[in-house]
Short mmCIF file of C-alpha atoms in Angstrom, two decimals:
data_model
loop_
_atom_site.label_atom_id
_atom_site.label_comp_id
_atom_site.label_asym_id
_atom_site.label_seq_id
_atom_site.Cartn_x
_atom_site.Cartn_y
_atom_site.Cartn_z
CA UNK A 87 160.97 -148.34 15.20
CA UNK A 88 158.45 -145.58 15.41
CA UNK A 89 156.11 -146.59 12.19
CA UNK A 90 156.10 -149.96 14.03
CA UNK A 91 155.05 -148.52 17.46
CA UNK A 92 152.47 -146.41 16.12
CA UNK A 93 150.91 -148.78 13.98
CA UNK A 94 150.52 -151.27 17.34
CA UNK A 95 149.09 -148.60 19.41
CA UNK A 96 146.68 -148.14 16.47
CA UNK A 97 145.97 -152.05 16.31
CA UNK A 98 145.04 -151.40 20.51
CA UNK A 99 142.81 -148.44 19.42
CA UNK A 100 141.35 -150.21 17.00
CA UNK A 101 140.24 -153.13 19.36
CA UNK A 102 139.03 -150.59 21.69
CA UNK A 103 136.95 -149.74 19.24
CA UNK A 104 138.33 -145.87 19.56
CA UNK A 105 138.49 -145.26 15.68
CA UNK A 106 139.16 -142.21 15.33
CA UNK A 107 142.61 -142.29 17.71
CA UNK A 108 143.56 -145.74 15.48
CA UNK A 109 143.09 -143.69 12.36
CA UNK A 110 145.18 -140.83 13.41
CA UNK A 111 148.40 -143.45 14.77
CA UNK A 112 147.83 -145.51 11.21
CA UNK A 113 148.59 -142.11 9.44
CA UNK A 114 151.51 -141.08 11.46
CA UNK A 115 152.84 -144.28 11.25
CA UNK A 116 152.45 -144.03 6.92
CA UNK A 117 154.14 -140.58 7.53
CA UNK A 118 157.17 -141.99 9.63
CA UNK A 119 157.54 -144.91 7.12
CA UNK A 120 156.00 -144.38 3.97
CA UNK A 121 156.76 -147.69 2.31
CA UNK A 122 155.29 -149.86 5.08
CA UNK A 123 152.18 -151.29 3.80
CA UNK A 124 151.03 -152.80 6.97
CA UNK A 125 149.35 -149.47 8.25
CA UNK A 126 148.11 -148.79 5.07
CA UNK A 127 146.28 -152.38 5.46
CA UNK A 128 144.88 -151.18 9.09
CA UNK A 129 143.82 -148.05 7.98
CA UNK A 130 141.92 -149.30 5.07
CA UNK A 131 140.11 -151.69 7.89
CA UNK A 132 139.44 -148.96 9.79
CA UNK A 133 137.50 -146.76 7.05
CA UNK A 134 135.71 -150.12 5.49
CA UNK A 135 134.69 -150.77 9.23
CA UNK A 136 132.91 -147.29 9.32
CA UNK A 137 132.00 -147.37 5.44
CA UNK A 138 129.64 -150.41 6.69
CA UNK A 139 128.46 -148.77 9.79
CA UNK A 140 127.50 -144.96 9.10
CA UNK A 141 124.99 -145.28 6.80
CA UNK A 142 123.14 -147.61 9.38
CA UNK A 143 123.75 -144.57 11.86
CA UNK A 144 122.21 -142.20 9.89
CA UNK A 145 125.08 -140.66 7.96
CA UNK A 146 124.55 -141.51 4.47
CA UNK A 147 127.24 -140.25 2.07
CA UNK A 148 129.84 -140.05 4.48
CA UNK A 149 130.06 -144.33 4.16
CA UNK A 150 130.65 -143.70 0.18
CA UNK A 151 133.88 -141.97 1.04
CA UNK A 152 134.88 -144.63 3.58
CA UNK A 153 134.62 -147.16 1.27
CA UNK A 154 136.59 -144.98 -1.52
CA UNK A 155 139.34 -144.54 1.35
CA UNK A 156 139.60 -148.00 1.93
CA UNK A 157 139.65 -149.15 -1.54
CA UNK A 158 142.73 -146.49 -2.03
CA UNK A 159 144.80 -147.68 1.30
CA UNK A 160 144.41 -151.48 0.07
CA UNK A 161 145.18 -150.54 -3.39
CA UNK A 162 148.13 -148.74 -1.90
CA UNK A 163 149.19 -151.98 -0.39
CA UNK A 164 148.73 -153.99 -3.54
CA UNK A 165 151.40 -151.39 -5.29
CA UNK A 166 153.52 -151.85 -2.04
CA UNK A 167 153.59 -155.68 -1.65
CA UNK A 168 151.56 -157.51 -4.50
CA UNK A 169 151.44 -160.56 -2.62
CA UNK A 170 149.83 -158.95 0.58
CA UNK A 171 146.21 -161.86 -0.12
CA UNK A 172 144.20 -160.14 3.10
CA UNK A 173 144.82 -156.60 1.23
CA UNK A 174 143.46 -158.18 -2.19
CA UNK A 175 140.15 -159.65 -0.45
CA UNK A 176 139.88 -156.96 1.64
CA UNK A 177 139.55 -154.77 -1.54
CA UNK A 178 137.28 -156.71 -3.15
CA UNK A 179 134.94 -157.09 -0.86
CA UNK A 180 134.91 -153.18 -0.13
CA UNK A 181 134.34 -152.66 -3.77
CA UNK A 182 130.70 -155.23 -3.32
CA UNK A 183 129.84 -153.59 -0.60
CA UNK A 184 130.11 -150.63 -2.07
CA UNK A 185 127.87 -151.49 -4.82
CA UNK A 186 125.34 -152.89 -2.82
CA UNK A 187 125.26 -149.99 -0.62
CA UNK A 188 124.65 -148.30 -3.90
CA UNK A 189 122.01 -150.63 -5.52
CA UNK A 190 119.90 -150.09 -2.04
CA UNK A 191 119.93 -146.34 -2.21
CA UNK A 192 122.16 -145.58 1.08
#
């Protein structure tokens, strides 16, 4: 189906390390199939990915709201499929990152 195909093409993106194109074929594929949480789960890897690198690149601020985006997709996969374990850990370790990220000032 289409949420499928978009959400592989996103998966390719991603490993091409084109984040921006994954991002945009994870959200169409949430659009075409809202109940799927497996985009939701890519997306969320996708923002915690550049929540841990744009500080470093001299964006601070900017890898707040990553985190906060990635915390809400893997949230949103918890309410979809409570038994989804990679979306739980995935989750928490945003949320310490998050907070350290804090704690050092950036």
């Amino acid at each position: 189906d289409l949420a499928t195909a978009l959400n592989d093409r996103g998966q390719v993106r991603y490993l091409r390390v084109e984040f921006a194109a994954a991002l945009q074929d994870y959200t169409a594929a949430i659009e075409c199939q809202p109940g799927f949480e497996v985009p939701y789960y890519n997306r969320g890897l996708v923002r915690y990915r550049l929540g841990t690198t744009r500080g470093r690149a001299g964006r601070p601020g900017r890898d707040r709201r990553d985190f906060d985006e990635a915390m809400q997709d893997f949230r949103k996969v918890l309410e979809l499929n409570p038994q989804f374990e990679d979306a739980a850990l995935s989750l928490k370790q945003a949320i310490l990152d998050k907070e350290e990220k804090q704690k050092r000032g950036y």
